[in-house]
Tab-separated table of C-alpha atoms in Angstrom:
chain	number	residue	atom	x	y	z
A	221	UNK	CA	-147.187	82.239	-19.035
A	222	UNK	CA	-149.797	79.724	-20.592
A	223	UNK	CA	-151.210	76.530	-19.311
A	224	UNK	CA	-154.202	75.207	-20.310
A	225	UNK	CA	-157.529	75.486	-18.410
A	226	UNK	CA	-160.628	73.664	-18.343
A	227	UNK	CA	-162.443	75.514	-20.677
A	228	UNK	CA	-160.913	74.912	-24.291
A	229	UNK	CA	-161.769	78.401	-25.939
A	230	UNK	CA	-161.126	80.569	-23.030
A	231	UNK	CA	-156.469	79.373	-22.260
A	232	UNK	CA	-155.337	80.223	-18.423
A	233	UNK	CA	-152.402	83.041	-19.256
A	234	UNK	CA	-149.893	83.580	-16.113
A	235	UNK	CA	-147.284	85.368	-15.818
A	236	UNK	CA	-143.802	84.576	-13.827
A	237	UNK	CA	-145.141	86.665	-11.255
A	238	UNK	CA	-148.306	84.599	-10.421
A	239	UNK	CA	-150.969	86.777	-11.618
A	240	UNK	CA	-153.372	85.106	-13.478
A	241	UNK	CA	-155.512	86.522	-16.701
A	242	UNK	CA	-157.850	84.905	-19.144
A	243	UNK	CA	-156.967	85.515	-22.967
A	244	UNK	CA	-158.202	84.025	-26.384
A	245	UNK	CA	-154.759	84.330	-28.210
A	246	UNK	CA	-153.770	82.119	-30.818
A	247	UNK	CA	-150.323	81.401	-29.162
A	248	UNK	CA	-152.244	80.306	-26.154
A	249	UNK	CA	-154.659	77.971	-27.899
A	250	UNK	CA	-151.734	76.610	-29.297
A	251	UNK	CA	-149.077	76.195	-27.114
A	252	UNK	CA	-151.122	74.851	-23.619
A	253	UNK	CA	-149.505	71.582	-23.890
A	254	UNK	CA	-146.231	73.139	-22.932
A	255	UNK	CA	-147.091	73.652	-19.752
A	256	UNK	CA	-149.182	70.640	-19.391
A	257	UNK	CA	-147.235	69.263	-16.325
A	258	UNK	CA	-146.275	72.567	-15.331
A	259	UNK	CA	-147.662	72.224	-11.605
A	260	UNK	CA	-145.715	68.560	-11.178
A	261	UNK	CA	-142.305	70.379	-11.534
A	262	UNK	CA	-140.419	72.137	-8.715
A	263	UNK	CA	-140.099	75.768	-7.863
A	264	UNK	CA	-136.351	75.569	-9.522
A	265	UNK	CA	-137.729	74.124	-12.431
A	266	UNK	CA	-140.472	76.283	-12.872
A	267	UNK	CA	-137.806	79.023	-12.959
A	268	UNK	CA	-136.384	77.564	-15.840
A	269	UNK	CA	-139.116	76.760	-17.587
A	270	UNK	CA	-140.763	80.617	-17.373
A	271	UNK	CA	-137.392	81.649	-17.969
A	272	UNK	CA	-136.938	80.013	-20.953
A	273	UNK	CA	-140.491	80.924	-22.308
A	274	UNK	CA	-139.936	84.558	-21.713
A	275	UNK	CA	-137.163	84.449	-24.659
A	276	UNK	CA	-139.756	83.243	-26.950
A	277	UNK	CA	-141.413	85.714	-29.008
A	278	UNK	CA	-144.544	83.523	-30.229
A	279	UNK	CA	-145.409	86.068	-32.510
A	280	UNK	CA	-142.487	86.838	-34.338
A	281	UNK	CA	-142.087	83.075	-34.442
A	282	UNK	CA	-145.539	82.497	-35.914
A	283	UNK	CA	-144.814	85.873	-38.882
A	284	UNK	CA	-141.481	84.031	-39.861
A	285	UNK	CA	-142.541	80.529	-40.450
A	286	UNK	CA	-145.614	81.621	-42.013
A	287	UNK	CA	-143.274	83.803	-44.465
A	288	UNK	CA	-141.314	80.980	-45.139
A	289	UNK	CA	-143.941	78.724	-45.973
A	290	UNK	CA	-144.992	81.241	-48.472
A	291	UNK	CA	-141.841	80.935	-49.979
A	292	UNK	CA	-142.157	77.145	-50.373
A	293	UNK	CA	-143.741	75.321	-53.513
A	294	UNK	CA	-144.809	71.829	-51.334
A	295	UNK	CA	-146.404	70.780	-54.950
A	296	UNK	CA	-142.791	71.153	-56.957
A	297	UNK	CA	-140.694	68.400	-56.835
A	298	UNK	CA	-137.542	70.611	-55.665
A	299	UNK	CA	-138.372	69.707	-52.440
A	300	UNK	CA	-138.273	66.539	-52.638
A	301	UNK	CA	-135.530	64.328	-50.713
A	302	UNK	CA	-132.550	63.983	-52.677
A	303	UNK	CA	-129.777	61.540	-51.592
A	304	UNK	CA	-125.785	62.584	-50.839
A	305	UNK	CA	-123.790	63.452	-53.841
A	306	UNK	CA	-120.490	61.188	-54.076
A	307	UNK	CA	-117.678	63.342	-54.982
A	308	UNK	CA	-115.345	62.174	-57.481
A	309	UNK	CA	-111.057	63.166	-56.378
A	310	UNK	CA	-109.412	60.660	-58.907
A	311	UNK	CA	-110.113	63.907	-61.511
A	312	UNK	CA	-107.456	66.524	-62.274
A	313	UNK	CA	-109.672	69.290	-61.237
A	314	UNK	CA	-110.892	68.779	-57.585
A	315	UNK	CA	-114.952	68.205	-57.297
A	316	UNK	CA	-117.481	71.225	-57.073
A	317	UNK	CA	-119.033	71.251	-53.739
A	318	UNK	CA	-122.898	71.877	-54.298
A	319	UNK	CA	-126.219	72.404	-52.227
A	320	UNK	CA	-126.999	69.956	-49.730
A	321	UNK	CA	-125.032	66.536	-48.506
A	322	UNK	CA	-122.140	66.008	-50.183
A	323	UNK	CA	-119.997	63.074	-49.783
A	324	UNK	CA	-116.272	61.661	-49.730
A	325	UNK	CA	-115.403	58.220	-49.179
A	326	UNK	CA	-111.960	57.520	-47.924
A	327	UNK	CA	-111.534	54.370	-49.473
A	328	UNK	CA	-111.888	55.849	-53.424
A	329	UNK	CA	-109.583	58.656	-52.323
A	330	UNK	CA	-105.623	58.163	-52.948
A	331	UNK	CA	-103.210	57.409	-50.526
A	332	UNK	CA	-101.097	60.506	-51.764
A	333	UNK	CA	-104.121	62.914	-51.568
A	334	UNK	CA	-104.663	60.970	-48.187
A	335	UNK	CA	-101.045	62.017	-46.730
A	336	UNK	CA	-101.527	65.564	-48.154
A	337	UNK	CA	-104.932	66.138	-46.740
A	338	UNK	CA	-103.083	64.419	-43.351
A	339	UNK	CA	-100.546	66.781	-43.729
A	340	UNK	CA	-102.816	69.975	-43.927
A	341	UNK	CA	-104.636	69.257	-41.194
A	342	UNK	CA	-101.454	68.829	-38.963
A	343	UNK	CA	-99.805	72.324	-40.370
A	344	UNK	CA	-103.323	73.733	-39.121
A	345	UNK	CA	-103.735	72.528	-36.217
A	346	UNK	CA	-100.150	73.264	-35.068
A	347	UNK	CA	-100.913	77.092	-35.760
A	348	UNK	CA	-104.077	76.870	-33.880
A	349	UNK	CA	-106.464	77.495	-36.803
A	350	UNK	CA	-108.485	74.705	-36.017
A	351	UNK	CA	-110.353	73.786	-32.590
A	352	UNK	CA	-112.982	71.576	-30.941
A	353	UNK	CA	-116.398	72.549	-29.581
A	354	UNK	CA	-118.069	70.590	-27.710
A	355	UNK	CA	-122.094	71.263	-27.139
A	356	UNK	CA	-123.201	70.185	-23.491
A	357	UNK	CA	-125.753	72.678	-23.237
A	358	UNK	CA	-128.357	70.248	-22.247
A	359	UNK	CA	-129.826	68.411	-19.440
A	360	UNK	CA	-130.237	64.198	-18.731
A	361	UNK	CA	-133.340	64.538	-17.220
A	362	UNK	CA	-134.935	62.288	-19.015
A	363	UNK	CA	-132.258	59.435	-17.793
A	364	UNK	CA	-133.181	60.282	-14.254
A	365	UNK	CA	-129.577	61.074	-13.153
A	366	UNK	CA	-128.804	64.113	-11.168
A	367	UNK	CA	-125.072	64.645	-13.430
A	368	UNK	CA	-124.856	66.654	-16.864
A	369	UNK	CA	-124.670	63.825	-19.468
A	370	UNK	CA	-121.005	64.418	-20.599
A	371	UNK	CA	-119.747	63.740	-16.688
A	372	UNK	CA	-121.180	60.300	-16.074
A	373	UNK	CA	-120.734	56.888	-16.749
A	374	UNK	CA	-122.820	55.719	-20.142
A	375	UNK	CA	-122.530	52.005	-19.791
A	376	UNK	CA	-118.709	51.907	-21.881
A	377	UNK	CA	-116.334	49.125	-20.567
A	378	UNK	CA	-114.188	51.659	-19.385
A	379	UNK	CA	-116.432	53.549	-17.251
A	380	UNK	CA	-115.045	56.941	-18.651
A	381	UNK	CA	-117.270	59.668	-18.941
A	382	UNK	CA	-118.044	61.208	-22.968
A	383	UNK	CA	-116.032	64.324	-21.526
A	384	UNK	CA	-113.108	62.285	-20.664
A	385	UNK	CA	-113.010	59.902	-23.931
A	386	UNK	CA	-113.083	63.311	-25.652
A	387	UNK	CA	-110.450	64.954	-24.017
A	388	UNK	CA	-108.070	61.591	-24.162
A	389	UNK	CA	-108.876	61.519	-28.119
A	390	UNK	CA	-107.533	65.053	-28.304
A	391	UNK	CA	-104.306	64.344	-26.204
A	392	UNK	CA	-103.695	61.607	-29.145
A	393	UNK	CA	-104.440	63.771	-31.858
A	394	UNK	CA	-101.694	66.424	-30.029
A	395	UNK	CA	-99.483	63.195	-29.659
A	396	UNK	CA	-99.829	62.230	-32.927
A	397	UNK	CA	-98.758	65.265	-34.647
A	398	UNK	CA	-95.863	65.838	-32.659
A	399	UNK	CA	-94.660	62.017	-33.620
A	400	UNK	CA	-95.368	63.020	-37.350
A	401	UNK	CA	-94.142	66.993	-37.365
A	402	UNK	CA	-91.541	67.281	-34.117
A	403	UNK	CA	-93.928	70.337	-33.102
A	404	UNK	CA	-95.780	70.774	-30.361
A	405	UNK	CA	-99.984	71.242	-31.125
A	406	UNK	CA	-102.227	72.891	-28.164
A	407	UNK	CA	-105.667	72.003	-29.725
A	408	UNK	CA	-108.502	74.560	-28.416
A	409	UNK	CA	-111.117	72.420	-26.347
A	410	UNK	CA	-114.854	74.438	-25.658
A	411	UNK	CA	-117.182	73.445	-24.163
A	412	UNK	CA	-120.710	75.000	-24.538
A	413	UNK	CA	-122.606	74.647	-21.208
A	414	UNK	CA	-126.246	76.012	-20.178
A	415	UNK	CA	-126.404	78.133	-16.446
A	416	UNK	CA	-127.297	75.578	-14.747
A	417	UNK	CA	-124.401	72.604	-15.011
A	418	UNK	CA	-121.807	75.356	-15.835
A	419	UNK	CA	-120.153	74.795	-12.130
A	420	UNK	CA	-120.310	71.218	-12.342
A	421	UNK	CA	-118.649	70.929	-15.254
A	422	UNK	CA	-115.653	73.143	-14.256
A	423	UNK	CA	-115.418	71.173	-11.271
A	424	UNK	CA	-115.542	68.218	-12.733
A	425	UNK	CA	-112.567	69.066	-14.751
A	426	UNK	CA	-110.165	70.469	-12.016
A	427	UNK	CA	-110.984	67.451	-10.107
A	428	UNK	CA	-109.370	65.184	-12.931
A	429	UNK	CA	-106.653	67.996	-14.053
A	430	UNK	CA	-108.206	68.606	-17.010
A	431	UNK	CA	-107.758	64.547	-18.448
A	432	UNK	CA	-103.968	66.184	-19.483
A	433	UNK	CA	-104.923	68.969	-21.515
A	434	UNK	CA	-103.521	72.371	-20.615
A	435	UNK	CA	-105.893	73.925	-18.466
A	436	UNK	CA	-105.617	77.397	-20.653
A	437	UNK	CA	-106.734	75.273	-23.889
A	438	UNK	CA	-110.330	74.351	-22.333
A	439	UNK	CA	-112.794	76.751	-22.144
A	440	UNK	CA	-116.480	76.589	-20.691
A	441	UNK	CA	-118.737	78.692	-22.191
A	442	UNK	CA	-122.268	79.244	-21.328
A	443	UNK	CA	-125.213	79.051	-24.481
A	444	UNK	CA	-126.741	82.506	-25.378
A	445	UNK	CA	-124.300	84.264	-23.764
């Protein structure tokens, strides 16, 4: 563990386990301002923090981006921002998808190719190939609420939670297609959690029966593991 000390040229290293040691390192020059507030957080949070750091291998870190960088021309104009490509789909041959952004407004595209894009989609989803994930592997912190972002209310008019708008959105979509194909769709739901709000969200979702998705379609999952 690094925080930074008084003296500039001579970083505070700790470890998890308390112990303090002085060290000159590059990584610890440079990464002191991570633990810059490190003593106003609480013993839990500390945890985390260490916990997190100890995954981090500064100096494998440090040998890849300086490899790519070596890679990189800054000077050639390759690397220079280049806006979406439009693709064309009023051509015979469909468009070649390229490098980087690339673009298809609905509007230019036919009602026929529409319908048949529509249509694959449905034939899809009703064999399961397709499925949502949902990434709630952060915190809200930094709104000063005690809930995992995804469970509370964000100010809509409806006072649903992002979890539950998602969910309902995903009962349509099963609704939809079985108004347009007569068969039935179960559409995958999962839900990437961290450790730490991986209880509250299952909770959270028993308590409201799973918004009326089948609890065997929803899956919480917890990131890096």
């Amino acid at each position: 563990r690094r925080k930074r000390s008084a003296c500039e040229d001579e970083p505070e290293v700790f470890t998890k386990a308390g112990r303090h040691d002085r060290g000159s390192t590059e990584e610890a020059n440079t990464q002191h301002h991570v633990f810059q507030f490190y003593e106003e957080l609480t013993e839990e949070e500390k945890e985390a923090l260490d916990d997190d750091f100890d995954e981090i291998n500064l100096e494998q870190l440090r040998e890849s981006f300086v490899s790519a960088m070596d890679q990189l021309d800054l000077s050639d104009d390759i690397h220079l921002y280049e806006p979406p490509r439009l693709l064309n789909w009023a051509m015979k041959k469909p468009p070649v998808i390229t490098a980087g952004a690339n673009v298809t407004v609905t509007s230019q595209v036919s009602d026929r190719k529409l319908l048949e894009w529509t249509n694959a989609g449905f034939t899809k989803l009703c064999a399961a190939q397709v499925a949502l994930v949902m990434l709630a592997g952060g915190d809200s912190d930094h709104l000063h609420v005690s809930a995992p972002l995804p469970l509370i209310d964000i100010g809509l008019s409806s006072k649903k939670s992002i979890l539950q708008v998602v969910a309902e959105r995903v009962r349509r979509l099963e609704h939809l297609i079985f108004r347009r194909t007569k068969r039935v769709a179960s559409i995958p739901v999962y839900v990437m959690v961290n450790k730490a709000n991986a209880g509250r969200f299952e909770k959270y979702l028993q308590e409201n029966e799973f918004f009326g998705l089948r609890e065997q379609d929803v899956q919480i999952f917890v990131q890096n593991q």
